[in-house]
Amino acid sequence: MITKDVILDKLKEIYEPCAPIIDIVRMGMIEDIEIEDNNVKVFLILTTPNCPAKFKMIKTVEGKLREMDGIGNVEVIVLDKKWSPDKLSEEDKRRLGFI
């Protein structure tokens, strides 16, 4: 069965291109996931508004989810929302030099 937790586990295999030591889930880049039947929408926040890897990130998320059995359509929606280091754990803030 496809659940948010199963989707999040799969997305943990993707690393933020500018901080490749932390996956996009731990980075706080996944704002929400909607599942209807076997179709999935992922709402993504980029770490910078004009991220040069925007389209690569979209394609990577789509591709990773399509690897899963039972997934139908995948849509990645990039939100016009500012990412903040506050989304990181204290350990990850230290690893990335925010503290």
PDB file of N, CA and C in Angstrom, residues 15-94:
ATOM      1  N   TYR A  15      19.322  13.405  -2.458  1.00  0.00           N
ATOM      2  CA  TYR A  15      20.075  14.405  -1.703  1.00  0.00           C
ATOM      3  C   TYR A  15      19.981  15.760  -2.380  1.00  0.00           C
ATOM      4  N   GLU A  16      19.950  16.797  -1.567  1.00  0.00           N
ATOM      5  CA  GLU A  16      19.902  18.171  -2.069  1.00  0.00           C
ATOM      6  C   GLU A  16      21.218  18.433  -2.795  1.00  0.00           C
ATOM      7  N   PRO A  17      21.173  18.862  -4.052  1.00  0.00           N
ATOM      8  CA  PRO A  17      22.405  19.021  -4.837  1.00  0.00           C
ATOM      9  C   PRO A  17      23.444  19.955  -4.210  1.00  0.00           C
ATOM     10  N   CYS A  18      23.008  20.975  -3.506  1.00  0.00           N
ATOM     11  CA  CYS A  18      23.958  21.927  -2.915  1.00  0.00           C
ATOM     12  C   CYS A  18      24.416  21.505  -1.522  1.00  0.00           C
ATOM     13  N   ALA A  19      23.780  20.496  -0.958  1.00  0.00           N
ATOM     14  CA  ALA A  19      24.157  19.976   0.360  1.00  0.00           C
ATOM     15  C   ALA A  19      24.032  18.453   0.314  1.00  0.00           C
ATOM     16  N   PRO A  20      24.885  17.793  -0.473  1.00  0.00           N
ATOM     17  CA  PRO A  20      24.688  16.368  -0.756  1.00  0.00           C
ATOM     18  C   PRO A  20      24.954  15.422   0.410  1.00  0.00           C
ATOM     19  N   ILE A  21      25.068  15.955   1.616  1.00  0.00           N
ATOM     20  CA  ILE A  21      25.234  15.084   2.780  1.00  0.00           C
ATOM     21  C   ILE A  21      23.914  14.875   3.518  1.00  0.00           C
ATOM     22  N   ILE A  22      22.858  15.567   3.078  1.00  0.00           N
ATOM     23  CA  ILE A  22      21.563  15.480   3.757  1.00  0.00           C
ATOM     24  C   ILE A  22      20.467  15.293   2.709  1.00  0.00           C
ATOM     25  N   ASP A  23      19.582  14.333   2.965  1.00  0.00           N
ATOM     26  CA  ASP A  23      18.515  14.061   1.997  1.00  0.00           C
ATOM     27  C   ASP A  23      17.441  15.153   2.043  1.00  0.00           C
ATOM     28  N   ILE A  24      16.603  15.179   1.017  1.00  0.00           N
ATOM     29  CA  ILE A  24      15.620  16.255   0.886  1.00  0.00           C
ATOM     30  C   ILE A  24      14.524  16.189   1.942  1.00  0.00           C
ATOM     31  N   VAL A  25      14.304  15.023   2.530  1.00  0.00           N
ATOM     32  CA  VAL A  25      13.314  14.920   3.612  1.00  0.00           C
ATOM     33  C   VAL A  25      13.878  15.567   4.870  1.00  0.00           C
ATOM     34  N   ARG A  26      15.106  15.201   5.241  1.00  0.00           N
ATOM     35  CA  ARG A  26      15.739  15.815   6.423  1.00  0.00           C
ATOM     36  C   ARG A  26      15.974  17.306   6.220  1.00  0.00           C
ATOM     37  N   MET A  27      16.167  17.729   4.975  1.00  0.00           N
ATOM     38  CA  MET A  27      16.348  19.158   4.690  1.00  0.00           C
ATOM     39  C   MET A  27      15.055  19.938   4.898  1.00  0.00           C
ATOM     40  N   GLY A  28      13.936  19.244   5.003  1.00  0.00           N
ATOM     41  CA  GLY A  28      12.650  19.928   5.166  1.00  0.00           C
ATOM     42  C   GLY A  28      12.107  20.468   3.861  1.00  0.00           C
ATOM     43  N   MET A  29      12.505  19.860   2.761  1.00  0.00           N
ATOM     44  CA  MET A  29      12.087  20.343   1.444  1.00  0.00           C
ATOM     45  C   MET A  29      10.749  19.759   0.992  1.00  0.00           C
ATOM     46  N   ILE A  30      10.260  18.730   1.677  1.00  0.00           N
ATOM     47  CA  ILE A  30       8.967  18.142   1.334  1.00  0.00           C
ATOM     48  C   ILE A  30       7.918  18.767   2.243  1.00  0.00           C
ATOM     49  N   GLU A  31       7.111  19.623   1.680  1.00  0.00           N
ATOM     50  CA  GLU A  31       6.082  20.325   2.453  1.00  0.00           C
ATOM     51  C   GLU A  31       4.861  19.438   2.690  1.00  0.00           C
ATOM     52  N   ASP A  32       4.483  18.668   1.682  1.00  0.00           N
ATOM     53  CA  ASP A  32       3.303  17.818   1.818  1.00  0.00           C
ATOM     54  C   ASP A  32       3.314  16.766   0.715  1.00  0.00           C
ATOM     55  N   ILE A  33       2.531  15.738   0.936  1.00  0.00           N
ATOM     56  CA  ILE A  33       2.331  14.682  -0.055  1.00  0.00           C
ATOM     57  C   ILE A  33       0.846  14.370  -0.072  1.00  0.00           C
ATOM     58  N   GLU A  34       0.276  14.327  -1.267  1.00  0.00           N
ATOM     59  CA  GLU A  34      -1.124  13.928  -1.422  1.00  0.00           C
ATOM     60  C   GLU A  34      -1.166  12.646  -2.239  1.00  0.00           C
ATOM     61  N   ILE A  35      -1.968  11.705  -1.773  1.00  0.00           N
ATOM     62  CA  ILE A  35      -2.129  10.435  -2.486  1.00  0.00           C
ATOM     63  C   ILE A  35      -3.612  10.237  -2.757  1.00  0.00           C
ATOM     64  N   GLU A  36      -3.941  10.041  -4.023  1.00  0.00           N
ATOM     65  CA  GLU A  36      -5.319   9.747  -4.413  1.00  0.00           C
ATOM     66  C   GLU A  36      -5.274   8.546  -5.336  1.00  0.00           C
ATOM     67  N   ASP A  37      -5.912   7.471  -4.907  1.00  0.00           N
ATOM     68  CA  ASP A  37      -5.791   6.183  -5.592  1.00  0.00           C
ATOM     69  C   ASP A  37      -4.302   5.837  -5.635  1.00  0.00           C
ATOM     70  N   ASN A  38      -3.727   5.697  -6.785  1.00  0.00           N
ATOM     71  CA  ASN A  38      -2.292   5.403  -6.868  1.00  0.00           C
ATOM     72  C   ASN A  38      -1.500   6.588  -7.427  1.00  0.00           C
ATOM     73  N   ASN A  39      -2.132   7.760  -7.456  1.00  0.00           N
ATOM     74  CA  ASN A  39      -1.491   8.972  -7.971  1.00  0.00           C
ATOM     75  C   ASN A  39      -0.931   9.789  -6.814  1.00  0.00           C
ATOM     76  N   VAL A  40       0.243  10.362  -7.038  1.00  0.00           N
ATOM     77  CA  VAL A  40       0.950  11.054  -5.966  1.00  0.00           C
ATOM     78  C   VAL A  40       1.294  12.477  -6.393  1.00  0.00           C
ATOM     79  N   LYS A  41       1.033  13.425  -5.480  1.00  0.00           N
ATOM     80  CA  LYS A  41       1.498  14.807  -5.645  1.00  0.00           C
ATOM     81  C   LYS A  41       2.473  15.094  -4.513  1.00  0.00           C
ATOM     82  N   VAL A  42       3.630  15.618  -4.873  1.00  0.00           N
ATOM     83  CA  VAL A  42       4.639  16.003  -3.898  1.00  0.00           C
ATOM     84  C   VAL A  42       4.796  17.511  -3.973  1.00  0.00           C
ATOM     85  N   PHE A  43       4.694  18.167  -2.825  1.00  0.00           N
ATOM     86  CA  PHE A  43       4.845  19.614  -2.741  1.00  0.00           C
ATOM     87  C   PHE A  43       6.240  19.898  -2.190  1.00  0.00           C
ATOM     88  N   LEU A  44       7.058  20.511  -3.027  1.00  0.00           N
ATOM     89  CA  LEU A  44       8.484  20.681  -2.776  1.00  0.00           C
ATOM     90  C   LEU A  44       8.817  22.148  -2.543  1.00  0.00           C
ATOM     91  N   ILE A  45       9.679  22.393  -1.562  1.00  0.00           N
ATOM     92  CA  ILE A  45      10.222  23.730  -1.320  1.00  0.00           C
ATOM     93  C   ILE A  45      11.706  23.677  -1.672  1.00  0.00           C
ATOM     94  N   LEU A  46      12.144  24.568  -2.532  1.00  0.00           N
ATOM     95  CA  LEU A  46      13.559  24.630  -2.896  1.00  0.00           C
ATOM     96  C   LEU A  46      14.322  25.454  -1.866  1.00  0.00           C
ATOM     97  N   THR A  47      15.614  25.180  -1.724  1.00  0.00           N
ATOM     98  CA  THR A  47      16.409  25.898  -0.726  1.00  0.00           C
ATOM     99  C   THR A  47      16.707  27.334  -1.134  1.00  0.00           C
ATOM    100  N   THR A  48      16.644  27.610  -2.426  1.00  0.00           N
ATOM    101  CA  THR A  48      16.774  28.986  -2.910  1.00  0.00           C
ATOM    102  C   THR A  48      15.729  29.206  -3.998  1.00  0.00           C
ATOM    103  N   PRO A  49      15.172  30.411  -4.079  1.00  0.00           N
ATOM    104  CA  PRO A  49      14.091  30.660  -5.040  1.00  0.00           C
ATOM    105  C   PRO A  49      14.470  30.381  -6.493  1.00  0.00           C
ATOM    106  N   ASN A  50      15.675  30.710  -6.873  1.00  0.00           N
ATOM    107  CA  ASN A  50      16.114  30.510  -8.261  1.00  0.00           C
ATOM    108  C   ASN A  50      17.093  29.350  -8.361  1.00  0.00           C
ATOM    109  N   CYS A  51      16.796  28.285  -7.663  1.00  0.00           N
ATOM    110  CA  CYS A  51      17.681  27.118  -7.616  1.00  0.00           C
ATOM    111  C   CYS A  51      18.006  26.639  -9.029  1.00  0.00           C
ATOM    112  N   PRO A  52      19.292  26.584  -9.387  1.00  0.00           N
ATOM    113  CA  PRO A  52      19.655  26.136 -10.726  1.00  0.00           C
ATOM    114  C   PRO A  52      19.343  24.652 -10.959  1.00  0.00           C
ATOM    115  N   ALA A  53      19.119  23.913  -9.886  1.00  0.00           N
ATOM    116  CA  ALA A  53      18.826  22.480 -10.015  1.00  0.00           C
ATOM    117  C   ALA A  53      17.330  22.185  -9.933  1.00  0.00           C
ATOM    118  N   LYS A  54      16.500  23.212 -10.076  1.00  0.00           N
ATOM    119  CA  LYS A  54      15.047  23.045  -9.925  1.00  0.00           C
ATOM    120  C   LYS A  54      14.501  21.915 -10.791  1.00  0.00           C
ATOM    121  N   PHE A  55      14.758  21.954 -12.078  1.00  0.00           N
ATOM    122  CA  PHE A  55      14.182  20.957 -12.977  1.00  0.00           C
ATOM    123  C   PHE A  55      14.805  19.581 -12.761  1.00  0.00           C
ATOM    124  N   LYS A  56      16.073  19.556 -12.401  1.00  0.00           N
ATOM    125  CA  LYS A  56      16.721  18.282 -12.068  1.00  0.00           C
ATOM    126  C   LYS A  56      16.060  17.675 -10.837  1.00  0.00           C
ATOM    127  N   MET A  57      15.768  18.508  -9.834  1.00  0.00           N
ATOM    128  CA  MET A  57      15.113  18.020  -8.613  1.00  0.00           C
ATOM    129  C   MET A  57      13.734  17.447  -8.934  1.00  0.00           C
ATOM    130  N   ILE A  58      12.972  18.156  -9.749  1.00  0.00           N
ATOM    131  CA  ILE A  58      11.632  17.685 -10.126  1.00  0.00           C
ATOM    132  C   ILE A  58      11.734  16.323 -10.808  1.00  0.00           C
ATOM    133  N   LYS A  59      12.610  16.217 -11.789  1.00  0.00           N
ATOM    134  CA  LYS A  59      12.767  14.960 -12.536  1.00  0.00           C
ATOM    135  C   LYS A  59      13.282  13.831 -11.641  1.00  0.00           C
ATOM    136  N   THR A  60      14.165  14.158 -10.713  1.00  0.00           N
ATOM    137  CA  THR A  60      14.695  13.143  -9.802  1.00  0.00           C
ATOM    138  C   THR A  60      13.603  12.607  -8.888  1.00  0.00           C
ATOM    139  N   VAL A  61      12.784  13.502  -8.332  1.00  0.00           N
ATOM    140  CA  VAL A  61      11.677  13.071  -7.468  1.00  0.00           C
ATOM    141  C   VAL A  61      10.696  12.220  -8.270  1.00  0.00           C
ATOM    142  N   GLU A  62      10.323  12.697  -9.450  1.00  0.00           N
ATOM    143  CA  GLU A  62       9.397  11.928 -10.295  1.00  0.00           C
ATOM    144  C   GLU A  62       9.961  10.539 -10.604  1.00  0.00           C
ATOM    145  N   GLY A  63      11.209  10.496 -11.004  1.00  0.00           N
ATOM    146  CA  GLY A  63      11.837   9.231 -11.368  1.00  0.00           C
ATOM    147  C   GLY A  63      11.939   8.268 -10.203  1.00  0.00           C
ATOM    148  N   LYS A  64      12.313   8.786  -9.047  1.00  0.00           N
ATOM    149  CA  LYS A  64      12.460   7.939  -7.865  1.00  0.00           C
ATOM    150  C   LYS A  64      11.121   7.320  -7.479  1.00  0.00           C
ATOM    151  N   LEU A  65      10.054   8.102  -7.530  1.00  0.00           N
ATOM    152  CA  LEU A  65       8.742   7.572  -7.153  1.00  0.00           C
ATOM    153  C   LEU A  65       8.211   6.599  -8.195  1.00  0.00           C
ATOM    154  N   ARG A  66       8.538   6.817  -9.444  1.00  0.00           N
ATOM    155  CA  ARG A  66       8.087   5.900 -10.501  1.00  0.00           C
ATOM    156  C   ARG A  66       8.777   4.540 -10.416  1.00  0.00           C
ATOM    157  N   GLU A  67       9.865   4.460  -9.674  1.00  0.00           N
ATOM    158  CA  GLU A  67      10.532   3.173  -9.444  1.00  0.00           C
ATOM    159  C   GLU A  67       9.680   2.254  -8.569  1.00  0.00           C
ATOM    160  N   MET A  68       8.749   2.835  -7.836  1.00  0.00           N
ATOM    161  CA  MET A  68       7.959   2.077  -6.870  1.00  0.00           C
ATOM    162  C   MET A  68       6.801   1.344  -7.548  1.00  0.00           C
ATOM    163  N   ASP A  69       6.537   0.142  -7.091  1.00  0.00           N
ATOM    164  CA  ASP A  69       5.388  -0.608  -7.587  1.00  0.00           C
ATOM    165  C   ASP A  69       4.097   0.060  -7.132  1.00  0.00           C
ATOM    166  N   GLY A  70       3.128   0.101  -8.016  1.00  0.00           N
ATOM    167  CA  GLY A  70       1.811   0.606  -7.650  1.00  0.00           C
ATOM    168  C   GLY A  70       1.623   2.102  -7.786  1.00  0.00           C
ATOM    169  N   ILE A  71       2.657   2.815  -8.224  1.00  0.00           N
ATOM    170  CA  ILE A  71       2.547   4.267  -8.390  1.00  0.00           C
ATOM    171  C   ILE A  71       1.995   4.561  -9.779  1.00  0.00           C
ATOM    172  N   GLY A  72       0.991   5.427  -9.833  1.00  0.00           N
ATOM    173  CA  GLY A  72       0.436   5.864 -11.113  1.00  0.00           C
ATOM    174  C   GLY A  72       1.111   7.147 -11.549  1.00  0.00           C
ATOM    175  N   ASN A  73       0.335   8.200 -11.637  1.00  0.00           N
ATOM    176  CA  ASN A  73       0.877   9.500 -12.018  1.00  0.00           C
ATOM    177  C   ASN A  73       1.627  10.117 -10.844  1.00  0.00           C
ATOM    178  N   VAL A  74       2.700  10.819 -11.173  1.00  0.00           N
ATOM    179  CA  VAL A  74       3.475  11.550 -10.174  1.00  0.00           C
ATOM    180  C   VAL A  74       3.534  12.997 -10.622  1.00  0.00           C
ATOM    181  N   GLU A  75       3.173  13.891  -9.715  1.00  0.00           N
ATOM    182  CA  GLU A  75       3.255  15.325  -9.999  1.00  0.00           C
ATOM    183  C   GLU A  75       4.052  15.986  -8.883  1.00  0.00           C
ATOM    184  N   VAL A  76       5.043  16.770  -9.265  1.00  0.00           N
ATOM    185  CA  VAL A  76       5.845  17.517  -8.299  1.00  0.00           C
ATOM    186  C   VAL A  76       5.508  18.985  -8.474  1.00  0.00           C
ATOM    187  N   ILE A  77       5.061  19.586  -7.399  1.00  0.00           N
ATOM    188  CA  ILE A  77       4.685  20.995  -7.418  1.00  0.00           C
ATOM    189  C   ILE A  77       5.689  21.755  -6.567  1.00  0.00           C
ATOM    190  N   VAL A  78       6.390  22.697  -7.190  1.00  0.00           N
ATOM    191  CA  VAL A  78       7.348  23.528  -6.466  1.00  0.00           C
ATOM    192  C   VAL A  78       6.594  24.720  -5.903  1.00  0.00           C
ATOM    193  N   LEU A  79       6.624  24.821  -4.588  1.00  0.00           N
ATOM    194  CA  LEU A  79       5.908  25.899  -3.915  1.00  0.00           C
ATOM    195  C   LEU A  79       6.730  27.177  -3.920  1.00  0.00           C
ATOM    196  N   ASP A  80       6.039  28.286  -4.008  1.00  0.00           N
ATOM    197  CA  ASP A  80       6.680  29.599  -3.926  1.00  0.00           C
ATOM    198  C   ASP A  80       6.729  29.982  -2.450  1.00  0.00           C
ATOM    199  N   LYS A  81       7.520  29.229  -1.726  1.00  0.00           N
ATOM    200  CA  LYS A  81       7.618  29.384  -0.281  1.00  0.00           C
ATOM    201  C   LYS A  81       9.090  29.364   0.077  1.00  0.00           C
ATOM    202  N   LYS A  82       9.481  30.207   0.989  1.00  0.00           N
ATOM    203  CA  LYS A  82      10.892  30.309   1.350  1.00  0.00           C
ATOM    204  C   LYS A  82      11.302  29.174   2.292  1.00  0.00           C
ATOM    205  N   TRP A  83      12.366  28.475   1.905  1.00  0.00           N
ATOM    206  CA  TRP A  83      12.948  27.456   2.772  1.00  0.00           C
ATOM    207  C   TRP A  83      13.772  28.151   3.842  1.00  0.00           C
ATOM    208  N   SER A  84      13.844  27.552   5.016  1.00  0.00           N
ATOM    209  CA  SER A  84      14.613  28.120   6.117  1.00  0.00           C
ATOM    210  C   SER A  84      15.420  27.025   6.803  1.00  0.00           C
ATOM    211  N   PRO A  85      16.617  27.369   7.288  1.00  0.00           N
ATOM    212  CA  PRO A  85      17.402  26.395   8.050  1.00  0.00           C
ATOM    213  C   PRO A  85      16.686  25.936   9.320  1.00  0.00           C
ATOM    214  N   ASP A  86      15.644  26.650   9.721  1.00  0.00           N
ATOM    215  CA  ASP A  86      14.867  26.230  10.891  1.00  0.00           C
ATOM    216  C   ASP A  86      14.246  24.852  10.681  1.00  0.00           C
ATOM    217  N   LYS A  87      14.138  24.419   9.447  1.00  0.00           N
ATOM    218  CA  LYS A  87      13.580  23.099   9.138  1.00  0.00           C
ATOM    219  C   LYS A  87      14.565  21.972   9.461  1.00  0.00           C
ATOM    220  N   LEU A  88      15.819  22.324   9.709  1.00  0.00           N
ATOM    221  CA  LEU A  88      16.864  21.338   9.983  1.00  0.00           C
ATOM    222  C   LEU A  88      16.936  20.996  11.467  1.00  0.00           C
ATOM    223  N   SER A  89      17.399  19.788  11.764  1.00  0.00           N
ATOM    224  CA  SER A  89      17.696  19.426  13.147  1.00  0.00           C
ATOM    225  C   SER A  89      18.946  20.195  13.582  1.00  0.00           C
ATOM    226  N   GLU A  90      19.187  20.250  14.873  1.00  0.00           N
ATOM    227  CA  GLU A  90      20.385  20.934  15.377  1.00  0.00           C
ATOM    228  C   GLU A  90      21.648  20.282  14.805  1.00  0.00           C
ATOM    229  N   GLU A  91      21.655  18.958  14.750  1.00  0.00           N
ATOM    230  CA  GLU A  91      22.809  18.238  14.204  1.00  0.00           C
ATOM    231  C   GLU A  91      23.054  18.617  12.745  1.00  0.00           C
ATOM    232  N   ASP A  92      21.988  18.662  11.952  1.00  0.00           N
ATOM    233  CA  ASP A  92      22.146  19.006  10.539  1.00  0.00           C
ATOM    234  C   ASP A  92      22.525  20.470  10.355  1.00  0.00           C
ATOM    235  N   LYS A  93      22.042  21.348  11.220  1.00  0.00           N
ATOM    236  CA  LYS A  93      22.470  22.755  11.166  1.00  0.00           C
ATOM    237  C   LYS A  93      23.975  22.845  11.372  1.00  0.00           C
ATOM    238  N   ARG A  94      24.489  22.080  12.333  1.00  0.00           N
ATOM    239  CA  ARG A  94      25.935  22.076  12.579  1.00  0.00           C
ATOM    240  C   ARG A  94      26.685  21.506  11.370  1.00  0.00           C
TER     241      ARG A  94
END
